[in-house]
Amino acid sequence: MKQNDKGGRFHRYDGPAGGWGSAKSVTEILAREHIPLRGSRQLVRQNKPGGYMCVSCAWAKPAKTHPLEFCENGAKATAWEITERRTTPDFFAAHPLSVLEAWGDHELEERGRLTHPLRWNAQKDRYEQVSWMSAFDEIGRELRLLDAKQVDFYTSGRASLEAAYMYQLFARMYGSNNLPDSSNMCHESTSVGLPESIGASVGTAVLSDFQNTDCIFYIAQNVGTSSPRMLHDLQDAAERGVPIVTFNLLRERGLERFKNPQRPGEMLSNKETRISTQYCQVRSGGDIAALFGVSKALIEMEDRLKSLPDRIPPGDKMPDHPSEAGETAFAASMAAADKMNILDHDFIRQHTTGFEAFAEAARRYSWEELERVSGLMRADMIQAAETYASARAVLIIYGMGVTQHLMGVENVHMIANLALLRGNIGKPGANICSVRGHSNVQGQRTVGITEKPGLAPLEKLAELYRFEPPRWTGRSTVETCDAVRTGQSRALVCLGGNLLRAVPDTVAMEEAWRKLRLTVQVATKLNRSHVIHGEIAFLLPCLGRLEVDQQRTGQQSVSIESSVAQFHASKGTVPPASKHLLSEPAIIAGLAQATLGQTAVDWDEWVADYSKIRSAIELTYPETFKDFNKRIHHPGGFSRPLPARERKWVTPSGKANFITPQRLFPDFGIAAGEQTLLHLSTLRSNDQFNTTVYGYSDRFRGVEGTRRVLFMNPLDMARLGLSNGDPVDVTTAIDVATKRAIEGLSVVPYEIPQGCCAAYYPECNPLFPLSHFAPKSKTPSYKLLPVHVSGSVIPLEQA
Ligand SMILES: Nc1nc2c(c(=O)[nH]1)N[C@H]1C(S)=C(S)[C@@H](COP(=O)(O)OP(=O)(O)OC[C@H]3O[C@@H](n4cnc5c(=O)[nH]c(N)nc54)[C@H](O)[C@@H]3O)O[C@H]1N2
Ligand SMILES: Nc1nc2c(c(=O)[nH]1)N[C@H]1C(S)=C(S)[C@@H](COP(=O)(O)OP(=O)(O)OC[C@H]3O[C@@H](n4cnc5c(=O)[nH]c(N)nc54)[C@H](O)[C@@H]3O)O[C@H]1N2
Ligand SMILES: [Mo]
């Protein structure tokens, strides 16, 4: 692929997250997209009541906003969408797709916004302008010729609640539950694991928990890059003296130090806020062991306490065993002060099942084993446990380093187990916060985007729209990929996203993708999933969320759900990138009418007035969306009811469940002692949003000018005879019947545990076998893949 990636520079970054680097980066991207003034004016409205909701991450939008409620990466996402650059039919006339195939992700999107509906011309190998009507007609005709089971309807997490609701309805009226979405690759382990544990499919935290908490456990999420606005909440907590215990594979700057660009005093002084009070660098996939360690420490403290003759008055003699004396002293001092028990037995008794089995497992694992698998020291886990036990209310926050694992569902269970030990759910300041990715990925599930018929309100849809919805289980993302590979899937309709780059096994998937009969892509910018295409291919350009959406009854707003289950209205403010664009609801309505003919849905009326779509959503989900049209315009939005927040457990047992993982780590069946074997985790840089690559600067990790890097522990580098910047080849070490390799990554020494390495997504997706996913959630194990790294092994003594 052609990339502006021309070799890099690697240096240590010593600054904080935020700070002047962040301010500079915002100025640069506004200039690059030719919108220095217009862009700044827009940013003031970002995430504010009456304004638009950022198209970058899903972090909460406060009711009482800061003067500027955006971050560096939100600004980049805005600039990327409202850019002055355009990808017009002239561009396509000059560039056959065979040429564009050689372009990189950054280069394709950097050309700017798509302006016209396009159809691929096979003779000329070019996308050409087509009318909306003829596009809808031909797509409708093709879909009618196929069996509904042969068609997949993918959704990326950006589409609004209104568009997502219409889309799932269209798919189901057509007869398909094949509704894979980006969430399948993202928080699906949460969607599967949390209901089993606590009867909620999303996190239970609300924004005020940050003000009420007295301890934060921060697991496997890179706040400085992926949800930078949350740094304000973390900073406030840190300034109140709240301990923040972090578990992360890498040293991430945003989790260490922050300089708030919105506080002039701070920017002009040496002041910065330390974020983590304890930083535990776990091995990739080591979290089950780490959290077992914390739980073991808590349970054993309590066991020792129980075995004491009676509560020891402070100052009395402690047991002789030196390694236990400190913990017992801690346990005794807490109990003596009669503050609380180590575990919350009342809560455990009243609200949970499965405690005994969990406690037994925690007691049984030896510290040696927990240390080996987690990569942490026993003392680290005990220290974290003491911090945990000292807090009245603990907020547990987590991200992709938890979910994108073969044992991702078990990881989620362990987070819930830890919370349940001290009743840290459903009291102010204590909750589980799963940090969602795309700005409306959580909301799309709420309105029916799911391949699982049990999770969709099929009866209600049948009743409201007088049709027979399909009852069979549809395909999730990896199953869709498999169906494309085997030919069972013949057509893909994609509402946003860049599916081909986001999924595993890129090389095999590209070959299979070309054999599809039909590919329909609704998008704002050109990407590789459009350049590689089926026999018949359409590229349908839509309005972005930041643009004025004018329909027959006036300007429309849409709505989204944030990471803390809060619904917000969003109203676009900039003129559309082209007068030929349609909104997503209008495109879905066009496709539905052309495919389905007459139905009980008045699609045109819905498009003319989105409040009618919201009324339909309310009719479908009366409890969640009560008074939807009225409440959506409240500053700060309105909250989705979550029973677990009130300690009502919607599980078969009627209780929250301790669920004990069967093992600490997956068994890859690879013989121990293979010298070149490392565990690869794929990550995002500070200059990308998923497959959208804004540029080649990962400031916080000190990487400039390239994305083709491999972060390694200096001791592993020495062992393999590698120096800073050396080229290496990386080869997948499982499912070796197919060779999967990436050549010529530059080695960057980094603070990462020995035996682990990290590299960027999506460049490394060719390494991941499609079958390498968590069995229950089918989330690809993007954070743990055994690989071999080329290099000549030298004995450590000589290194
Ligand atoms: N700027 C920007 N913002 C984004 C996105 C983006 O690409 N760019 N993407 C959006 C989306 S869709 C999502 S899902 C989120 C993703 O946001 P994150 O959840 O932050 O995902 P990643 O960037 O993949 O990084 C995961 C973090 O987990 C750590 N990690 C990796 N493996 C392990 C492990 O086994 N254990 C532990 N404890 N830590 C581990 C890594 O070091 C890294 O800090 O961000 C959203 N926001
Ligand atoms: N190796 C590896 N792979 C991963 C991950 C990982 O950590 N490691 N993370 C996974 C995760 S968490 C996710 S969420 C997926 C992301 O997978 P996707 O959601 O499929 O990918 P994105 O890169 O977010 O999609 C970008 C494209 O969306 C289109 N777009 C942008 N805005 C709009 C809009 O308003 N409307 C429409 N219709 N289109 C729009 C643009 O054309 C842009 O090119 O990737 C997954 N893949
Ligand atoms: Mo995501």
PDB file of N, CA, C and O in Angstrom, residues 4-10 695-698 703-709 746 760:
ATOM      1  N   ASN A   4       2.239   7.497   3.366  1.00  0.00           N
ATOM      2  CA  ASN A   4       3.188   8.564   3.649  1.00  0.00           C
ATOM      3  C   ASN A   4       4.109   8.147   4.774  1.00  0.00           C
ATOM      4  O   ASN A   4       4.777   8.951   5.396  1.00  0.00           O
ATOM      5  N   ASP A   5       4.075   6.864   5.038  1.00  0.00           N
ATOM      6  CA  ASP A   5       4.800   6.266   6.131  1.00  0.00           C
ATOM      7  C   ASP A   5       6.213   6.009   5.628  1.00  0.00           C
ATOM      8  O   ASP A   5       6.484   5.003   4.995  1.00  0.00           O
ATOM      9  N   LYS A   6       7.109   6.982   5.860  1.00  0.00           N
ATOM     10  CA  LYS A   6       8.422   6.840   5.235  1.00  0.00           C
ATOM     11  C   LYS A   6       9.521   6.678   6.278  1.00  0.00           C
ATOM     12  O   LYS A   6      10.461   7.440   6.338  1.00  0.00           O
ATOM     13  N   GLY A   7       9.321   5.729   7.148  1.00  0.00           N
ATOM     14  CA  GLY A   7      10.349   5.516   8.168  1.00  0.00           C
ATOM     15  C   GLY A   7      10.139   6.491   9.302  1.00  0.00           C
ATOM     16  O   GLY A   7       9.647   7.592   9.091  1.00  0.00           O
ATOM     17  N   GLY A   8      10.509   6.077  10.489  1.00  0.00           N
ATOM     18  CA  GLY A   8      10.109   6.909  11.619  1.00  0.00           C
ATOM     19  C   GLY A   8      11.242   7.382  12.487  1.00  0.00           C
ATOM     20  O   GLY A   8      12.413   7.081  12.263  1.00  0.00           O
ATOM     21  N   ARG A   9      10.850   8.170  13.494  1.00  0.00           N
ATOM     22  CA  ARG A   9      11.768   8.617  14.535  1.00  0.00           C
ATOM     23  C   ARG A   9      11.172   8.178  15.869  1.00  0.00           C
ATOM     24  O   ARG A   9       9.974   8.325  16.097  1.00  0.00           O
ATOM     25  N   PHE A  10      12.011   7.638  16.705  1.00  0.00           N
ATOM     26  CA  PHE A  10      11.524   7.148  17.988  1.00  0.00           C
ATOM     27  C   PHE A  10      12.330   7.803  19.095  1.00  0.00           C
ATOM     28  O   PHE A  10      13.550   7.767  19.068  1.00  0.00           O
ATOM     29  N   GLY A 695      -2.866  10.758  10.959  1.00  0.00           N
ATOM     30  CA  GLY A 695      -1.473  11.060  10.655  1.00  0.00           C
ATOM     31  C   GLY A 695      -0.550  10.054  11.320  1.00  0.00           C
ATOM     32  O   GLY A 695      -0.997   9.034  11.854  1.00  0.00           O
ATOM     33  N   TYR A 696       0.727  10.371  11.285  1.00  0.00           N
ATOM     34  CA  TYR A 696       1.736   9.395  11.709  1.00  0.00           C
ATOM     35  C   TYR A 696       2.493   9.869  12.950  1.00  0.00           C
ATOM     36  O   TYR A 696       3.713   9.834  12.993  1.00  0.00           O
ATOM     37  N   SER A 697       1.724  10.354  13.927  1.00  0.00           N
ATOM     38  CA  SER A 697       2.387  10.820  15.139  1.00  0.00           C
ATOM     39  C   SER A 697       1.710  10.212  16.362  1.00  0.00           C
ATOM     40  O   SER A 697       0.541  10.468  16.610  1.00  0.00           O
ATOM     41  N   ASP A 698       2.433   9.396  17.101  1.00  0.00           N
ATOM     42  CA  ASP A 698       1.905   8.879  18.363  1.00  0.00           C
ATOM     43  C   ASP A 698       2.724   9.560  19.457  1.00  0.00           C
ATOM     44  O   ASP A 698       3.659   8.980  20.017  1.00  0.00           O
ATOM     45  N   VAL A 703       6.557   8.064  19.010  1.00  0.00           N
ATOM     46  CA  VAL A 703       6.741   7.526  17.656  1.00  0.00           C
ATOM     47  C   VAL A 703       6.284   8.581  16.649  1.00  0.00           C
ATOM     48  O   VAL A 703       5.151   9.042  16.705  1.00  0.00           O
ATOM     49  N   GLU A 704       7.169   8.968  15.741  1.00  0.00           N
ATOM     50  CA  GLU A 704       6.834   9.979  14.742  1.00  0.00           C
ATOM     51  C   GLU A 704       7.151   9.465  13.351  1.00  0.00           C
ATOM     52  O   GLU A 704       8.191   8.843  13.149  1.00  0.00           O
ATOM     53  N   GLY A 705       6.244   9.704  12.389  1.00  0.00           N
ATOM     54  CA  GLY A 705       6.563   9.472  10.979  1.00  0.00           C
ATOM     55  C   GLY A 705       6.255   8.066  10.470  1.00  0.00           C
ATOM     56  O   GLY A 705       6.413   7.803   9.284  1.00  0.00           O
ATOM     57  N   THR A 706       5.851   7.169  11.307  1.00  0.00           N
ATOM     58  CA  THR A 706       5.540   5.821  10.837  1.00  0.00           C
ATOM     59  C   THR A 706       4.542   5.150  11.777  1.00  0.00           C
ATOM     60  O   THR A 706       4.384   5.568  12.922  1.00  0.00           O
ATOM     61  N   ARG A 707       3.859   4.138  11.268  1.00  0.00           N
ATOM     62  CA  ARG A 707       3.006   3.285  12.111  1.00  0.00           C
ATOM     63  C   ARG A 707       3.486   1.837  12.055  1.00  0.00           C
ATOM     64  O   ARG A 707       2.897   0.971  12.671  1.00  0.00           O
ATOM     65  N   ARG A 708       4.527   1.629  11.284  1.00  0.00           N
ATOM     66  CA  ARG A 708       5.014   0.251  11.135  1.00  0.00           C
ATOM     67  C   ARG A 708       6.065  -0.044  12.203  1.00  0.00           C
ATOM     68  O   ARG A 708       7.262  -0.092  11.924  1.00  0.00           O
ATOM     69  N   VAL A 709       5.585  -0.168  13.442  1.00  0.00           N
ATOM     70  CA  VAL A 709       6.519  -0.368  14.551  1.00  0.00           C
ATOM     71  C   VAL A 709       6.113  -1.576  15.384  1.00  0.00           C
ATOM     72  O   VAL A 709       4.969  -2.028  15.329  1.00  0.00           O
ATOM     73  N   SER A 746       9.603  -1.696  12.482  1.00  0.00           N
ATOM     74  CA  SER A 746      10.772  -1.170  13.200  1.00  0.00           C
ATOM     75  C   SER A 746      10.594  -1.389  14.698  1.00  0.00           C
ATOM     76  O   SER A 746       9.554  -1.043  15.250  1.00  0.00           O
ATOM     77  N   TYR A 760       0.431  -1.564  15.941  1.00  0.00           N
ATOM     78  CA  TYR A 760      -0.808  -0.848  15.628  1.00  0.00           C
ATOM     79  C   TYR A 760      -1.813  -1.686  14.846  1.00  0.00           C
ATOM     80  O   TYR A 760      -1.466  -2.498  13.989  1.00  0.00           O
TER      81      TYR A 760
END
